[in-house]
Amino acid sequence: MSQASAGPDAGGPGDEPGSGLRALVEVMDRLRSPDGCPWDAEQTHRSLVPYVLEEAHEVAEAIEQRDRAGMREELGDLLLQVVFHARIAEEDPDDPFDVDDVARGITAKLVRRHPHVFADASGAGSLEDLHVQWDRIKAEEKRRASVLDGIPATLGAVARAQKVVGRARRSGHGDLVSADARARAESLGERLLDLVAEAQAAGVDAEQELRAATRELESRVRGAEARRPQT
């Protein structure tokens, strides 16, 4: 497996801005070349999907644990996945693109979706107004029929529920989210959805709260195991 940070051309801390990213791209080119690494050479977009998901979760874990060194390392691993996919995409015979195309695309998107910053707008308004504006611009760009289009089906159940609830509220369908609980089915799923909606209304990330509570439970279980007499 590739270790981009160990490449001979890797930039140092005193190099000019952007040199580290250029060095990473050069190392990835070398790894993917005919005289490079066999493992890297045989990877595809599909084969790398598990690594993208794993690295994203490891970034989240480092952030939640306030591990600065870990966060820096894991962000590098996640960046490697972006560069790796872009390098593979260069080889596509029908629709090639490279990491510069990726960067230009996200730059243009950020400018389009922040007219209150980059265009002659009357003002930013509230954070809620900005969320609504973002959703509207995104829907126009994607030509989506529903505000719920584009929410990844592969998200965790809680994370997906948060997305659905948030978009429903911002699009003016909050009444469907906060329906009278007594009129709803008393299923476990409905109760969980109510909790997600409650977290959304309170400005709390339900996914993070659930992970924190799970870690606390893990700590208690491990503590109890440590105190258990050995037989």
CSV table of C-alpha atoms in Angstrom, one decimal:
chain,number,residue,atom,x,y,z
A,1,MET,CA,0.0,0.0,0.0
A,2,SER,CA,1.2,3.5,-0.8
A,3,GLN,CA,2.9,5.7,1.8
A,4,ALA,CA,2.9,9.1,0.2
A,5,SER,CA,4.6,10.8,3.1
A,6,ALA,CA,7.7,8.7,2.7
A,7,GLY,CA,8.3,9.7,-0.9
A,8,PRO,CA,11.7,11.1,-1.9
A,9,ASP,CA,10.2,14.3,-3.2
A,10,ALA,CA,8.0,15.0,-0.2
A,11,GLY,CA,8.0,18.7,0.8
A,12,GLY,CA,9.4,20.0,4.0
A,13,PRO,CA,7.9,22.5,6.5
A,14,GLY,CA,9.8,25.5,5.0
A,15,ASP,CA,8.6,25.0,1.4
A,16,GLU,CA,6.4,27.5,-0.4
A,17,PRO,CA,2.6,27.2,-0.1
A,18,GLY,CA,1.2,24.4,-2.1
A,19,SER,CA,4.5,22.6,-2.5
A,20,GLY,CA,3.4,19.8,-0.2
A,21,LEU,CA,0.3,19.1,-2.3
A,22,ARG,CA,2.4,19.2,-5.5
A,23,ALA,CA,4.8,16.7,-4.0
A,24,LEU,CA,2.0,14.4,-3.0
A,25,VAL,CA,0.7,14.5,-6.6
A,26,GLU,CA,4.2,13.7,-7.9
A,27,VAL,CA,4.6,10.7,-5.5
A,28,MET,CA,1.2,9.4,-6.6
A,29,ASP,CA,2.2,9.7,-10.2
A,30,ARG,CA,5.3,7.6,-9.5
A,31,LEU,CA,3.4,5.0,-7.5
A,32,ARG,CA,0.9,4.6,-10.4
A,33,SER,CA,3.5,4.5,-13.1
A,34,PRO,CA,4.8,1.3,-14.8
A,35,ASP,CA,7.9,1.2,-12.6
A,36,GLY,CA,5.9,2.1,-9.4
A,37,CYS,CA,4.0,0.0,-6.9
A,38,PRO,CA,2.0,-3.0,-8.2
A,39,TRP,CA,-0.7,-2.6,-5.5
A,40,ASP,CA,-1.3,1.0,-6.4
A,41,ALA,CA,-1.2,0.3,-10.1
A,42,GLU,CA,-4.1,-2.3,-9.9
A,43,GLN,CA,-6.5,-0.1,-7.8
A,44,THR,CA,-9.7,1.2,-9.2
A,45,HIS,CA,-12.3,3.7,-8.1
A,46,ARG,CA,-14.5,0.9,-6.8
A,47,SER,CA,-11.7,-1.0,-5.0
A,48,LEU,CA,-10.8,2.2,-3.1
A,49,VAL,CA,-14.3,2.9,-1.8
A,50,PRO,CA,-13.7,1.0,1.6
A,51,TYR,CA,-10.6,3.1,2.1
A,52,VAL,CA,-12.4,6.4,1.5
A,53,LEU,CA,-15.1,5.5,4.0
A,54,GLU,CA,-12.5,4.2,6.6
A,55,GLU,CA,-10.3,7.3,6.4
A,56,ALA,CA,-13.3,9.6,6.7
A,57,HIS,CA,-14.4,7.8,9.9
A,58,GLU,CA,-10.8,8.0,11.3
A,59,VAL,CA,-10.8,11.8,10.7
A,60,ALA,CA,-14.1,12.1,12.6
A,61,GLU,CA,-12.7,10.0,15.5
A,62,ALA,CA,-9.5,12.1,15.7
A,63,ILE,CA,-11.6,15.3,15.8
A,64,GLU,CA,-14.0,14.0,18.5
A,65,GLN,CA,-11.0,12.8,20.6
A,66,ARG,CA,-9.3,16.2,20.2
A,67,ASP,CA,-6.2,14.4,18.9
A,68,ARG,CA,-4.4,17.1,17.0
A,69,ALA,CA,-1.5,14.9,15.8
A,70,GLY,CA,-4.0,12.2,14.8
A,71,MET,CA,-6.2,14.6,13.0
A,72,ARG,CA,-3.3,15.9,10.9
A,73,GLU,CA,-2.3,12.4,10.0
A,74,GLU,CA,-5.8,11.2,9.2
A,75,LEU,CA,-6.5,14.3,7.1
A,76,GLY,CA,-3.4,13.4,5.1
A,77,ASP,CA,-4.7,9.9,4.6
A,78,LEU,CA,-8.1,11.2,3.4
A,79,LEU,CA,-6.3,13.7,1.1
A,80,LEU,CA,-4.4,10.8,-0.3
A,81,GLN,CA,-7.7,9.2,-1.3
A,82,VAL,CA,-8.7,12.3,-3.2
A,83,VAL,CA,-5.4,12.5,-5.0
A,84,PHE,CA,-5.5,8.7,-5.7
A,85,HIS,CA,-8.9,8.9,-7.2
A,86,ALA,CA,-8.0,11.9,-9.3
A,87,ARG,CA,-4.9,10.1,-10.6
A,88,ILE,CA,-6.9,7.1,-11.6
A,89,ALA,CA,-9.4,9.4,-13.3
A,90,GLU,CA,-6.6,10.8,-15.5
A,91,GLU,CA,-6.4,7.4,-17.2
A,92,ASP,CA,-10.0,7.2,-18.2
A,93,PRO,CA,-10.2,7.1,-22.0
A,94,ASP,CA,-13.7,8.7,-22.3
A,95,ASP,CA,-13.9,11.3,-19.5
A,96,PRO,CA,-10.5,12.0,-17.9
A,97,PHE,CA,-9.9,14.6,-15.2
A,98,ASP,CA,-7.1,15.3,-12.8
A,99,VAL,CA,-6.7,16.8,-9.3
A,100,ASP,CA,-6.6,20.4,-10.7
A,101,ASP,CA,-10.0,19.8,-12.4
A,102,VAL,CA,-11.3,18.6,-9.0
A,103,ALA,CA,-9.9,21.7,-7.2
A,104,ARG,CA,-11.2,24.1,-9.9
A,105,GLY,CA,-14.6,22.5,-9.7
A,106,ILE,CA,-15.0,22.8,-5.9
A,107,THR,CA,-13.6,26.3,-6.0
A,108,ALA,CA,-16.3,27.4,-8.6
A,109,LYS,CA,-19.0,25.6,-6.5
A,110,LEU,CA,-18.0,27.5,-3.3
A,111,VAL,CA,-18.1,30.8,-5.1
A,112,ARG,CA,-21.5,30.1,-6.6
A,113,ARG,CA,-23.0,28.9,-3.4
A,114,HIS,CA,-21.8,31.9,-1.4
A,115,PRO,CA,-23.3,34.9,-3.3
A,116,HIS,CA,-23.5,36.8,0.1
A,117,VAL,CA,-19.6,36.7,0.1
A,118,PHE,CA,-18.6,36.8,-3.6
A,119,ALA,CA,-21.5,38.5,-5.3
A,120,ASP,CA,-23.2,41.8,-4.8
A,121,ALA,CA,-25.7,40.6,-2.3
A,122,SER,CA,-27.8,42.6,0.2
A,123,GLY,CA,-26.5,40.7,3.2
A,124,ALA,CA,-25.9,37.3,4.6
A,125,GLY,CA,-28.9,37.1,6.8
A,126,SER,CA,-29.3,34.5,9.5
A,127,LEU,CA,-27.6,31.1,9.5
A,128,GLU,CA,-31.0,29.6,8.8
A,129,ASP,CA,-31.3,31.9,5.8
A,130,LEU,CA,-27.9,30.8,4.5
A,131,HIS,CA,-28.9,27.1,4.8
A,132,VAL,CA,-32.1,27.8,2.8
A,133,GLN,CA,-30.1,29.7,0.2
A,134,TRP,CA,-27.5,26.9,0.0
A,135,ASP,CA,-30.3,24.3,-0.5
A,136,ARG,CA,-32.0,26.4,-3.2
A,137,ILE,CA,-28.8,27.0,-5.2
A,138,LYS,CA,-27.8,23.4,-4.9
A,139,ALA,CA,-31.3,22.3,-6.1
A,140,GLU,CA,-31.1,24.6,-9.1
A,141,GLU,CA,-27.6,23.4,-10.0
A,142,LYS,CA,-28.5,19.7,-9.7
A,143,ARG,CA,-32.0,20.2,-11.2
A,144,ARG,CA,-33.5,18.2,-8.4
A,145,ALA,CA,-37.2,17.5,-8.1
A,146,SER,CA,-37.1,17.2,-4.3
A,147,VAL,CA,-35.1,18.8,-1.5
A,148,LEU,CA,-34.4,15.3,-0.4
A,149,ASP,CA,-32.7,14.2,-3.6
A,150,GLY,CA,-28.9,13.6,-3.3
A,151,ILE,CA,-28.9,12.4,0.3
A,152,PRO,CA,-26.5,9.3,0.1
A,153,ALA,CA,-28.3,6.1,0.8
A,154,THR,CA,-25.1,4.7,2.3
A,155,LEU,CA,-25.1,7.2,5.2
A,156,GLY,CA,-25.6,5.7,8.7
A,157,ALA,CA,-29.3,5.6,9.8
A,158,VAL,CA,-28.9,8.4,12.3
A,159,ALA,CA,-26.8,10.6,9.9
A,160,ARG,CA,-29.3,10.1,7.1
A,161,ALA,CA,-32.3,10.9,9.4
A,162,GLN,CA,-30.5,14.1,10.4
A,163,LYS,CA,-30.1,15.1,6.7
A,164,VAL,CA,-33.7,14.4,5.9
A,165,VAL,CA,-35.0,16.2,9.0
A,166,GLY,CA,-32.8,19.2,8.4
A,167,ARG,CA,-33.8,19.6,4.8
A,168,ALA,CA,-37.5,19.1,5.6
A,169,ARG,CA,-37.4,21.8,8.1
A,170,ARG,CA,-35.5,24.3,5.9
A,171,SER,CA,-37.8,23.6,3.0
A,172,GLY,CA,-40.9,24.5,5.0
A,173,HIS,CA,-42.0,21.0,5.8
A,174,GLY,CA,-41.3,21.2,9.5
A,175,ASP,CA,-44.9,20.3,10.3
A,176,LEU,CA,-44.2,16.9,8.9
A,177,VAL,CA,-41.2,16.5,11.2
A,178,SER,CA,-42.9,17.7,14.4
A,179,ALA,CA,-46.2,15.9,13.9
A,180,ASP,CA,-48.1,15.0,17.1
A,181,ALA,CA,-46.4,12.0,18.5
A,182,ARG,CA,-49.7,10.6,19.8
A,183,ALA,CA,-51.0,10.5,16.2
A,184,ARG,CA,-47.9,8.5,15.0
A,185,ALA,CA,-47.2,4.9,15.2
A,186,GLU,CA,-45.6,3.9,18.4
A,187,SER,CA,-42.8,2.0,16.7
A,188,LEU,CA,-39.2,2.1,17.8
A,189,GLY,CA,-38.2,3.7,14.5
A,190,GLU,CA,-40.7,6.5,14.9
A,191,ARG,CA,-39.4,7.2,18.4
A,192,LEU,CA,-35.8,7.3,17.2
A,193,LEU,CA,-36.9,9.7,14.4
A,194,ASP,CA,-38.5,11.9,17.1
A,195,LEU,CA,-35.2,12.0,19.0
A,196,VAL,CA,-33.3,13.0,15.9
A,197,ALA,CA,-35.8,15.8,15.2
A,198,GLU,CA,-35.4,16.9,18.9
A,199,ALA,CA,-31.7,17.0,18.5
A,200,GLN,CA,-32.0,19.0,15.2
A,201,ALA,CA,-34.2,21.5,16.9
A,202,ALA,CA,-31.7,21.9,19.8
A,203,GLY,CA,-28.8,22.3,17.4
A,204,VAL,CA,-27.2,19.0,18.5
A,205,ASP,CA,-25.6,16.5,16.2
A,206,ALA,CA,-27.4,13.3,17.0
A,207,GLU,CA,-24.7,11.1,15.4
A,208,GLN,CA,-21.9,12.7,17.5
A,209,GLU,CA,-24.0,12.4,20.7
A,210,LEU,CA,-24.7,8.8,20.0
A,211,ARG,CA,-21.1,8.0,19.4
A,212,ALA,CA,-20.1,9.9,22.6
A,213,ALA,CA,-22.7,8.0,24.6
A,214,THR,CA,-21.5,4.7,23.1
A,215,ARG,CA,-17.9,5.5,24.0
A,216,GLU,CA,-19.0,6.3,27.6
A,217,LEU,CA,-20.8,2.9,27.7
A,218,GLU,CA,-17.7,1.2,26.4
A,219,SER,CA,-15.6,2.9,29.1
A,220,ARG,CA,-18.0,1.7,31.8
A,221,VAL,CA,-18.0,-1.9,30.5
A,222,ARG,CA,-14.2,-2.0,30.2
A,223,GLY,CA,-14.0,-0.5,33.8
A,224,ALA,CA,-16.3,-3.2,35.1
A,225,GLU,CA,-14.3,-5.9,33.3
A,226,ALA,CA,-11.1,-4.6,34.8
A,227,ARG,CA,-12.6,-4.8,38.3
A,228,ARG,CA,-14.0,-8.3,37.8
A,229,PRO,CA,-12.1,-10.9,39.9
A,230,GLN,CA,-10.0,-13.1,37.8
A,231,THR,CA,-11.0,-16.8,38.0
